[in-house]
């Protein structure tokens, strides 16, 4: 029997403690960046969240591949769990990025290669999750979903290359304070980013783990229902 | 090799024959694409400068959207007539079924484009009939049919097929749409091969990758 949430789990505790430390570092300890001002602090969230969404995509494509190869249920559970968490992180990444870009680049959005790639990948993994929601459950759904996960991974370098070429042809309009100045932070930035990244990575793993266990519990229920169903049918026949 | 080509061709020919009889898919693709073009002539003030600026984008957006309309039908007929089982029972490998279906879709898109391009040239007052355009169109619709066939086969059994296919298809083919739009923009601005060579190489890479991967992966889609 899998417990969905255990309160003595080290991971959520470590994540919560580190998150507190990161918050203190971000809002109290680190000095304000001189060119960009206070809004620069959002990068200490944006970068770790973006890392989390990248991690999600890596795990989805890796476990999709493993599912197609080994046909083991656990890879499918891992893929769906990290896709869901990854999409949430991806949405937050786009949102925090835009909030930062508006004052610093003077635009909400621009055709820069990394932005375009992130947005298209976000859409691919939304489609992945929608496909899972619409398709009747069973081995076929898992197989087809794994194919979408794999196609998304194969497409990523092509999208990035195309977006890069496109950005060269249409140079992104960036005029704000970050356009032509060096950061005033130096090594302070590294420490804060590292702490926040570790905190968000722990959170990511914890969320994926919980979702994986929920998924496992759902499968167990289906299995139990099927087992009791056949038992009852057998009992009905014998009486 | 010769046998494989014969199998691919006979599946493609079967789809083409069906299409000649009921004229369902090509009319749908061409009609939809033409309507998008016409609507854009109202949406944008089409002087010569604007036409060059937005024309290529409108053309390929129209073709991509219209392609989805056709793709939705491509496997629907097979499912409605339960003929997909027939194809699966035939003693041929699954990648050949994929290539045959993709060939059919490629031919539909090609015919539809032959109708759409002249109308585009007239409505937007742009010169598009050059060899470069043939290469761009060829590479783009190969990629569309390679990815489209795969996703059409996957979404044919989904509850909301009409919703699912564009959500899967469009993000994956965005590199190809960028390629087509940028090369066509070079073309209508009077530039030649060397300016678009990087884009065309990208299109070739996309087509090769997705034809090979999809043909390889197709067996996982058909198995039950």
Short mmCIF file of C-alpha atoms in Angstrom, two decimals:
data_model
loop_
_atom_site.label_atom_id
_atom_site.label_comp_id
_atom_site.label_asym_id
_atom_site.label_seq_id
_atom_site.Cartn_x
_atom_site.Cartn_y
_atom_site.Cartn_z
CA UNK A 1 0.00 0.00 0.00
CA UNK A 2 1.44 3.36 -0.98
CA UNK A 3 0.95 6.31 1.32
CA UNK A 4 0.39 9.45 -0.73
CA UNK A 5 1.79 11.96 1.75
CA UNK A 6 3.98 11.22 4.72
CA UNK A 7 4.51 14.11 7.07
CA UNK A 8 7.94 13.02 8.15
CA UNK A 9 9.30 12.99 4.59
CA UNK A 10 12.73 14.60 4.58
CA UNK A 11 12.28 16.08 1.11
CA UNK A 12 9.36 18.50 1.72
CA UNK A 13 10.93 19.54 5.03
CA UNK A 14 14.29 20.23 3.39
CA UNK A 15 12.53 22.04 0.58
CA UNK A 16 10.53 24.21 3.01
CA UNK A 17 13.59 25.09 5.10
CA UNK A 18 15.69 25.90 2.04
CA UNK A 19 12.82 27.91 0.59
CA UNK A 20 12.78 30.00 3.76
CA UNK A 21 16.55 30.53 3.55
CA UNK A 22 16.23 31.43 -0.14
CA UNK A 23 13.48 33.96 0.62
CA UNK A 24 15.66 35.57 3.27
CA UNK A 25 18.61 35.68 0.89
CA UNK A 26 16.50 37.11 -1.93
CA UNK A 27 14.62 39.79 -0.02
CA UNK A 28 16.99 40.70 2.82
CA UNK A 29 20.54 39.61 2.20
CA UNK A 30 21.36 40.24 -1.45
CA UNK A 31 21.83 43.93 -2.43
CA UNK A 32 19.56 45.47 -5.05
CA UNK A 33 21.00 45.32 -8.53
CA UNK A 34 21.84 48.89 -9.53
CA UNK A 35 20.76 48.92 -13.19
CA UNK A 36 17.55 46.93 -13.05
CA UNK A 37 16.37 47.79 -9.55
CA UNK A 38 14.18 45.66 -7.32
CA UNK A 39 12.51 43.81 -10.20
CA UNK A 40 15.76 41.92 -10.81
CA UNK A 41 14.98 39.87 -7.69
CA UNK A 42 12.34 37.97 -9.64
CA UNK A 43 15.17 36.27 -11.51
CA UNK A 44 16.01 34.35 -8.33
CA UNK A 45 12.63 32.67 -8.78
CA UNK A 46 12.53 32.66 -12.54
CA UNK A 47 15.78 30.76 -13.08
CA UNK A 48 15.09 27.92 -10.60
CA UNK A 49 11.53 27.57 -11.91
CA UNK A 50 12.81 27.45 -15.50
CA UNK A 51 15.29 24.78 -14.39
CA UNK A 52 12.41 22.81 -12.88
CA UNK A 53 10.43 22.92 -16.11
CA UNK A 54 13.50 21.81 -18.08
CA UNK A 55 13.95 18.96 -15.65
CA UNK A 56 10.31 18.03 -16.18
CA UNK A 57 10.73 17.88 -19.93
CA UNK A 58 13.89 15.79 -19.63
CA UNK A 59 12.15 13.30 -17.36
CA UNK A 60 9.07 13.13 -19.61
CA UNK A 61 11.11 12.37 -22.70
CA UNK A 62 13.45 9.98 -20.90
CA UNK A 63 10.68 8.00 -19.26
CA UNK A 64 8.57 8.05 -22.45
CA UNK A 65 11.48 6.41 -24.20
CA UNK A 66 11.87 3.91 -21.37
CA UNK A 67 8.13 3.14 -21.46
CA UNK A 68 8.18 2.40 -25.19
CA UNK A 69 11.21 0.22 -24.66
CA UNK A 70 10.37 -1.65 -21.45
CA UNK A 71 6.56 -1.28 -21.38
CA UNK A 72 6.73 -0.93 -17.61
CA UNK A 73 3.89 1.02 -15.95
CA UNK A 74 6.23 2.88 -13.63
CA UNK A 75 7.80 4.82 -16.51
CA UNK A 76 4.38 5.97 -17.64
CA UNK A 77 3.52 7.14 -14.12
CA UNK A 78 6.80 9.01 -13.91
CA UNK A 79 6.18 10.63 -17.30
CA UNK A 80 2.69 11.87 -16.45
CA UNK A 81 3.74 13.08 -13.00
CA UNK A 82 6.67 15.10 -14.29
CA UNK A 83 4.67 16.39 -17.25
CA UNK A 84 2.03 17.83 -14.93
CA UNK A 85 4.55 19.39 -12.55
CA UNK A 86 6.69 20.50 -15.49
CA UNK A 87 3.77 22.29 -17.15
CA UNK A 88 2.98 24.15 -13.93
CA UNK A 89 6.64 25.17 -13.61
CA UNK A 90 6.67 26.11 -17.29
CA UNK A 91 3.65 28.36 -16.88
CA UNK A 92 5.25 30.05 -13.87
CA UNK A 93 8.48 30.43 -15.82
CA UNK A 94 6.71 32.24 -18.67
CA UNK A 95 4.79 34.41 -16.20
CA UNK A 96 7.77 35.45 -14.05
CA UNK A 97 9.83 36.01 -17.20
CA UNK A 98 7.23 38.39 -18.59
CA UNK A 99 6.93 40.30 -15.32
CA UNK A 100 10.70 40.77 -15.39
CA UNK A 101 10.89 41.63 -19.09
CA UNK A 102 8.31 44.42 -19.06
CA UNK A 103 10.36 46.88 -16.96
CA UNK A 104 13.79 45.57 -17.96
CA UNK A 105 13.41 44.95 -21.71
CA UNK A 106 10.48 47.35 -22.12
CA UNK A 107 8.37 44.58 -23.71
CA UNK A 108 6.28 41.76 -22.26
CA UNK A 109 7.30 39.36 -24.96
CA UNK A 110 9.78 39.23 -27.81
CA UNK A 111 10.84 36.81 -30.52
CA UNK A 112 14.03 35.77 -28.77
CA UNK A 113 15.05 32.16 -29.47
CA UNK A 114 14.90 30.81 -25.91
CA UNK A 115 11.52 32.45 -25.32
CA UNK A 116 10.03 31.04 -28.50
CA UNK A 117 11.38 27.56 -27.78
CA UNK A 118 10.07 27.62 -24.20
CA UNK A 119 6.62 28.72 -25.35
CA UNK A 120 6.31 26.08 -28.07
CA UNK A 121 7.52 23.35 -25.71
CA UNK A 122 4.94 24.53 -23.19
CA UNK A 123 2.25 24.04 -25.84
CA UNK A 124 3.54 20.59 -26.79
CA UNK A 125 3.35 19.40 -23.19
CA UNK A 126 -0.11 20.94 -22.75
CA UNK A 127 -1.13 18.88 -25.79
CA UNK A 128 0.50 15.84 -24.17
CA UNK A 129 -1.62 16.24 -21.04
CA UNK A 130 -4.80 16.99 -23.01
CA UNK A 131 -4.25 13.90 -25.13
CA UNK A 132 -4.02 11.82 -21.98
CA UNK A 133 -7.20 13.37 -20.66
CA UNK A 134 -9.18 12.73 -23.85
CA UNK A 135 -7.97 9.27 -24.76
CA UNK A 136 -9.73 6.22 -23.28
CA UNK A 137 -7.53 4.70 -20.54
CA UNK A 138 -5.41 1.64 -21.21
CA UNK A 139 -2.10 0.52 -22.59
CA UNK A 140 -2.73 2.25 -25.91
CA UNK A 141 -3.12 5.64 -24.27
CA UNK A 142 0.17 5.21 -22.45
CA UNK A 143 1.93 4.16 -25.61
CA UNK A 144 0.61 7.06 -27.67
CA UNK A 145 1.33 9.55 -24.90
CA UNK A 146 4.89 8.24 -24.74
CA UNK A 147 5.19 8.85 -28.49
CA UNK A 148 4.08 12.47 -28.03
CA UNK A 149 6.62 12.91 -25.24
CA UNK A 150 9.32 11.55 -27.48
CA UNK A 151 8.31 13.64 -30.50
CA UNK A 152 8.42 16.75 -28.30
CA UNK A 153 11.98 15.93 -27.26
CA UNK A 154 13.07 15.27 -30.84
CA UNK A 155 11.48 18.52 -31.97
CA UNK A 156 13.20 20.64 -29.31
CA UNK A 157 16.60 21.17 -31.01
CA UNK A 158 14.88 21.83 -34.35
CA UNK A 159 12.59 24.40 -32.74
CA UNK A 160 15.54 26.06 -31.05
CA UNK A 161 17.54 26.18 -34.26
CA UNK A 162 14.61 27.63 -36.20
CA UNK A 163 13.81 30.15 -33.48
CA UNK A 164 17.44 31.20 -33.46
CA UNK A 165 17.50 31.74 -37.22
CA UNK A 166 14.23 33.61 -36.94
CA UNK A 167 15.58 35.85 -34.19
CA UNK A 168 18.58 36.68 -36.36
CA UNK A 169 16.28 37.76 -39.18
CA UNK A 170 14.06 39.75 -36.80
CA UNK A 171 16.30 41.06 -34.02
CA UNK A 172 14.38 41.17 -30.74
CA UNK A 173 13.46 44.66 -29.61
CA UNK A 174 15.13 45.09 -26.24
CA UNK A 175 15.58 48.65 -25.08
CA UNK A 176 15.26 48.59 -21.29
CA UNK A 177 18.02 48.91 -18.68
CA UNK A 178 19.33 45.36 -19.16
CA UNK A 179 20.04 45.89 -22.85
CA UNK A 180 23.54 47.31 -22.53
CA UNK A 181 24.86 47.11 -19.01
CA UNK A 182 26.74 44.59 -16.91
CA UNK A 183 25.27 43.24 -13.70
CA UNK A 184 26.49 44.86 -10.49
CA UNK A 185 26.07 41.70 -8.42
CA UNK A 186 28.96 39.34 -9.16
CA UNK A 187 29.29 36.32 -6.91
CA UNK A 188 26.37 37.21 -4.58
CA UNK A 189 24.06 36.31 -7.42
CA UNK A 190 25.54 32.83 -7.68
CA UNK A 191 24.95 31.97 -4.03
CA UNK A 192 21.32 33.13 -4.02
CA UNK A 193 20.58 31.37 -7.29
CA UNK A 194 22.17 28.16 -6.06
CA UNK A 195 20.15 28.12 -2.83
CA UNK A 196 16.90 28.89 -4.65
CA UNK A 197 17.63 26.28 -7.32
CA UNK A 198 18.26 23.55 -4.77
CA UNK A 199 15.08 24.53 -2.91
CA UNK A 200 12.97 24.44 -6.07
CA UNK A 201 14.56 21.17 -7.21
CA UNK A 202 13.58 19.54 -3.90
CA UNK A 203 10.08 20.95 -4.28
CA UNK A 204 9.92 19.63 -7.83
CA UNK A 205 11.02 16.14 -6.84
CA UNK A 206 8.60 16.11 -3.93
CA UNK A 207 5.67 17.16 -6.15
CA UNK A 208 6.56 14.58 -8.79
CA UNK A 209 6.88 11.92 -6.10
CA UNK A 210 3.46 12.75 -4.65
CA UNK A 211 1.82 12.77 -8.07
CA UNK A 212 3.51 9.47 -8.90
CA UNK A 213 2.11 7.92 -5.73
CA UNK A 214 -1.39 9.24 -6.43
CA UNK A 215 -1.19 7.76 -9.92
CA UNK A 216 -0.03 4.46 -8.43
CA UNK A 217 -2.93 4.50 -5.96
CA UNK A 218 -5.37 5.12 -8.84
CA UNK A 219 -3.97 2.14 -10.73
CA UNK A 220 -4.17 0.02 -7.57
CA UNK A 221 -7.85 0.91 -7.18
CA UNK A 222 -8.62 -0.10 -10.76
CA UNK A 223 -6.71 -3.32 -10.20
CA UNK A 224 -8.54 -4.06 -6.92
CA UNK A 225 -11.91 -3.36 -8.51
CA UNK A 226 -11.11 -5.69 -11.36
CA UNK A 227 -9.94 -8.41 -8.96
CA UNK A 228 -13.01 -8.12 -6.72
CA UNK A 229 -15.22 -8.02 -9.81
CA UNK A 230 -13.91 -11.32 -11.09
CA UNK A 231 -14.13 -12.80 -7.60
CA UNK A 232 -17.78 -11.76 -7.32
CA UNK A 233 -18.53 -13.07 -10.79
CA UNK A 234 -16.99 -16.39 -9.82
CA UNK A 235 -19.01 -16.42 -6.57
CA UNK A 236 -22.18 -15.67 -8.55
CA UNK A 237 -21.50 -18.56 -10.89
CA UNK A 238 -20.87 -21.09 -8.15
CA UNK A 239 -23.99 -20.26 -6.09
CA UNK B 1 13.03 -2.14 -52.34
CA UNK B 2 10.92 -2.32 -55.50
CA UNK B 3 8.25 -4.26 -53.60
CA UNK B 4 8.22 -1.72 -50.78
CA UNK B 5 7.74 1.13 -53.21
CA UNK B 6 4.92 -0.79 -54.87
CA UNK B 7 3.20 -1.20 -51.47
CA UNK B 8 3.59 2.49 -50.63
CA UNK B 9 2.31 3.49 -54.02
CA UNK B 10 -0.69 1.18 -53.91
CA UNK B 11 -1.78 2.58 -50.52
CA UNK B 12 -1.28 6.12 -51.79
CA UNK B 13 -3.08 5.27 -55.02
CA UNK B 14 -6.01 3.80 -53.09
CA UNK B 15 -6.43 7.06 -51.16
CA UNK B 16 -6.10 9.06 -54.35
CA UNK B 17 -8.71 6.91 -56.09
CA UNK B 18 -11.12 7.37 -53.17
CA UNK B 19 -10.47 11.07 -53.35
CA UNK B 20 -11.14 11.23 -57.10
CA UNK B 21 -14.46 9.52 -56.46
CA UNK B 22 -15.77 11.60 -53.57
CA UNK B 23 -13.58 14.76 -53.78
CA UNK B 24 -13.85 15.26 -50.06
CA UNK B 25 -10.41 16.11 -48.73
CA UNK B 26 -8.84 18.22 -51.49
CA UNK B 27 -11.91 20.42 -51.80
CA UNK B 28 -11.95 20.85 -48.03
CA UNK B 29 -8.26 21.83 -47.88
CA UNK B 30 -8.33 24.17 -50.86
CA UNK B 31 -11.67 25.72 -49.93
CA UNK B 32 -10.63 26.39 -46.35
CA UNK B 33 -7.25 27.82 -47.37
CA UNK B 34 -8.84 30.11 -49.96
CA UNK B 35 -11.32 31.40 -47.39
CA UNK B 36 -8.53 32.22 -44.96
CA UNK B 37 -6.72 34.12 -47.72
CA UNK B 38 -9.84 36.05 -48.67
CA UNK B 39 -10.59 36.94 -45.06
CA UNK B 40 -7.07 38.29 -44.67
CA UNK B 41 -7.50 40.56 -47.66
CA UNK B 42 -10.15 42.31 -45.53
CA UNK B 43 -8.21 42.09 -42.30
CA UNK B 44 -5.10 43.81 -43.67
CA UNK B 45 -4.89 46.87 -45.90
CA UNK B 46 -3.15 45.25 -48.86
CA UNK B 47 -0.91 47.81 -50.49
CA UNK B 48 2.26 46.49 -52.12
CA UNK B 49 4.43 46.94 -49.01
CA UNK B 50 1.92 45.32 -46.66
CA UNK B 51 1.33 42.42 -49.02
CA UNK B 52 5.03 41.61 -49.00
CA UNK B 53 5.17 41.92 -45.26
CA UNK B 54 2.19 39.76 -44.29
CA UNK B 55 1.59 37.74 -47.47
CA UNK B 56 4.02 34.86 -46.79
CA UNK B 57 2.77 34.45 -43.24
CA UNK B 58 -0.87 34.46 -44.29
CA UNK B 59 -0.22 31.94 -47.06
CA UNK B 60 1.43 29.36 -44.83
CA UNK B 61 -0.88 29.90 -41.89
CA UNK B 62 -3.76 29.25 -44.30
CA UNK B 63 -2.09 26.09 -45.63
CA UNK B 64 -1.31 24.81 -42.11
CA UNK B 65 -4.87 25.38 -40.86
CA UNK B 66 -6.40 23.95 -43.99
CA UNK B 67 -4.07 20.97 -43.80
CA UNK B 68 -5.57 20.10 -40.41
CA UNK B 69 -9.04 20.01 -41.96
CA UNK B 70 -7.79 17.46 -44.48
CA UNK B 71 -5.79 15.48 -41.93
CA UNK B 72 -8.89 15.05 -39.79
CA UNK B 73 -10.50 13.18 -42.67
CA UNK B 74 -7.46 11.16 -43.71
CA UNK B 75 -7.92 8.39 -41.16
CA UNK B 76 -11.59 9.00 -40.44
CA UNK B 77 -12.56 7.14 -43.61
CA UNK B 78 -10.39 4.18 -42.62
CA UNK B 79 -12.02 4.01 -39.20
CA UNK B 80 -15.57 4.49 -40.46
CA UNK B 81 -15.15 1.68 -42.98
CA UNK B 82 -13.12 -0.50 -40.56
CA UNK B 83 -10.48 -0.69 -43.27
CA UNK B 84 -7.61 0.12 -40.94
CA UNK B 85 -7.85 -3.46 -39.66
CA UNK B 86 -7.59 -4.60 -43.25
CA UNK B 87 -4.40 -2.64 -43.71
CA UNK B 88 -3.02 -4.01 -40.46
CA UNK B 89 -3.85 -7.59 -41.46
CA UNK B 90 -2.07 -7.23 -44.79
CA UNK B 91 1.33 -8.93 -44.81
CA UNK B 92 3.28 -5.69 -45.07
CA UNK B 93 5.34 -3.87 -42.49
CA UNK B 94 3.82 -0.96 -40.60
CA UNK B 95 6.30 1.65 -41.80
CA UNK B 96 5.10 1.04 -45.35
CA UNK B 97 1.50 1.66 -44.28
CA UNK B 98 2.69 4.92 -42.75
CA UNK B 99 4.58 5.96 -45.88
CA UNK B 100 1.61 5.08 -48.07
CA UNK B 101 -0.80 7.15 -45.99
CA UNK B 102 1.72 10.00 -45.87
CA UNK B 103 2.07 9.83 -49.65
CA UNK B 104 -1.69 10.19 -50.01
CA UNK B 105 -1.78 13.23 -47.73
CA UNK B 106 1.21 14.71 -49.53
CA UNK B 107 -0.59 14.41 -52.87
CA UNK B 108 -3.76 16.01 -51.46
CA UNK B 109 -1.79 18.93 -50.07
CA UNK B 110 0.13 19.29 -53.33
CA UNK B 111 -3.04 19.46 -55.41
CA UNK B 112 -4.66 21.88 -52.97
CA UNK B 113 -1.57 24.08 -53.08
CA UNK B 114 -1.75 24.16 -56.89
CA UNK B 115 -5.16 25.76 -56.48
CA UNK B 116 -4.23 28.02 -53.58
CA UNK B 117 -0.96 29.49 -54.93
CA UNK B 118 -2.37 31.16 -58.07
CA UNK B 119 -5.21 32.68 -56.05
CA UNK B 120 -2.68 33.89 -53.47
CA UNK B 121 -0.58 35.46 -56.24
CA UNK B 122 -3.65 37.25 -57.58
CA UNK B 123 -5.12 38.41 -54.27
CA UNK B 124 -1.83 39.61 -52.80
CA UNK B 125 -0.39 40.75 -56.12
CA UNK B 126 2.92 38.96 -55.51
CA UNK B 127 5.09 36.98 -57.88
CA UNK B 128 5.45 33.49 -56.46
CA UNK B 129 5.90 31.30 -59.52
CA UNK B 130 9.60 30.64 -59.34
CA UNK B 131 11.63 27.47 -58.87
CA UNK B 132 12.37 28.48 -55.30
CA UNK B 133 8.66 28.32 -54.52
CA UNK B 134 8.49 24.79 -55.83
CA UNK B 135 11.30 23.76 -53.45
CA UNK B 136 9.75 25.59 -50.48
CA UNK B 137 6.31 24.08 -51.09
CA UNK B 138 7.70 20.61 -51.67
CA UNK B 139 9.76 20.61 -48.46
CA UNK B 140 6.98 22.15 -46.38
CA UNK B 141 4.22 19.80 -47.39
CA UNK B 142 6.50 16.78 -47.00
CA UNK B 143 7.02 17.83 -43.39
CA UNK B 144 3.32 18.58 -42.90
CA UNK B 145 2.34 15.16 -44.19
CA UNK B 146 5.10 13.36 -42.24
CA UNK B 147 4.02 14.83 -38.89
CA UNK B 148 0.34 15.08 -39.84
CA UNK B 149 -0.03 11.41 -40.75
CA UNK B 150 1.46 10.36 -37.43
CA UNK B 151 -0.79 12.63 -35.36
CA UNK B 152 -3.88 11.97 -37.47
CA UNK B 153 -3.46 8.24 -36.86
CA UNK B 154 -3.01 8.89 -33.14
CA UNK B 155 -5.96 11.20 -32.68
CA UNK B 156 -8.45 9.31 -34.82
CA UNK B 157 -9.67 7.35 -31.83
CA UNK B 158 -9.74 10.31 -29.44
CA UNK B 159 -13.09 11.65 -28.29
CA UNK B 160 -12.41 15.22 -29.38
CA UNK B 161 -10.46 14.44 -32.53
CA UNK B 162 -11.03 17.83 -34.15
CA UNK B 163 -9.60 19.59 -31.10
CA UNK B 164 -6.73 17.23 -30.44
CA UNK B 165 -5.15 17.16 -33.88
CA UNK B 166 -4.36 20.90 -34.20
CA UNK B 167 -3.10 21.02 -30.61
CA UNK B 168 -0.62 18.26 -31.40
CA UNK B 169 0.19 19.20 -34.97
CA UNK B 170 0.71 22.96 -34.85
CA UNK B 171 3.36 23.28 -32.13
CA UNK B 172 5.43 20.45 -33.58
CA UNK B 173 5.46 21.94 -37.09
CA UNK B 174 6.23 25.52 -35.98
CA UNK B 175 9.87 25.24 -37.17
CA UNK B 176 8.58 24.26 -40.58
CA UNK B 177 6.07 27.12 -40.66
CA UNK B 178 8.87 29.55 -39.75
CA UNK B 179 10.96 28.06 -42.55
CA UNK B 180 8.21 28.35 -45.13
CA UNK B 181 7.28 31.91 -44.12
CA UNK B 182 10.86 33.19 -44.03
CA UNK B 183 11.88 31.62 -47.35
CA UNK B 184 8.71 32.86 -49.03
CA UNK B 185 9.42 36.32 -47.61
CA UNK B 186 12.87 36.21 -49.21
CA UNK B 187 11.26 35.09 -52.45
CA UNK B 188 8.63 37.84 -52.68
CA UNK B 189 11.34 40.39 -51.91
CA UNK B 190 13.18 39.23 -55.00
CA UNK B 191 16.00 37.38 -53.30
CA UNK B 192 17.27 34.00 -54.36
CA UNK B 193 18.54 30.60 -53.24
CA UNK B 194 21.60 31.74 -51.29
CA UNK B 195 19.51 33.90 -48.92
CA UNK B 196 17.17 31.08 -48.02
CA UNK B 197 19.66 28.21 -48.08
CA UNK B 198 19.89 27.96 -44.29
CA UNK B 199 16.12 27.77 -44.01
CA UNK B 200 15.85 25.17 -46.75
CA UNK B 201 18.51 23.06 -45.05
CA UNK B 202 16.51 23.26 -41.86
CA UNK B 203 13.40 22.12 -43.73
CA UNK B 204 15.31 19.17 -45.21
CA UNK B 205 16.55 18.20 -41.74
CA UNK B 206 13.02 18.44 -40.32
CA UNK B 207 11.57 16.31 -43.11
CA UNK B 208 14.23 13.62 -42.86
CA UNK B 209 14.06 13.43 -39.05
CA UNK B 210 10.29 13.20 -38.90
CA UNK B 211 9.88 10.83 -41.84
CA UNK B 212 12.37 8.40 -40.33
CA UNK B 213 11.20 8.72 -36.72
CA UNK B 214 7.51 8.53 -37.63
CA UNK B 215 7.96 5.52 -39.90
CA UNK B 216 9.86 3.81 -37.11
CA UNK B 217 7.34 4.76 -34.41
CA UNK B 218 4.20 4.01 -36.42
CA UNK B 219 4.15 0.34 -35.41
CA UNK B 220 3.53 1.43 -31.81
CA UNK B 221 0.49 3.41 -32.89
CA UNK B 222 -1.24 0.67 -34.82
CA UNK B 223 -0.71 -2.20 -32.39
CA UNK B 224 -3.69 -2.89 -30.13
#
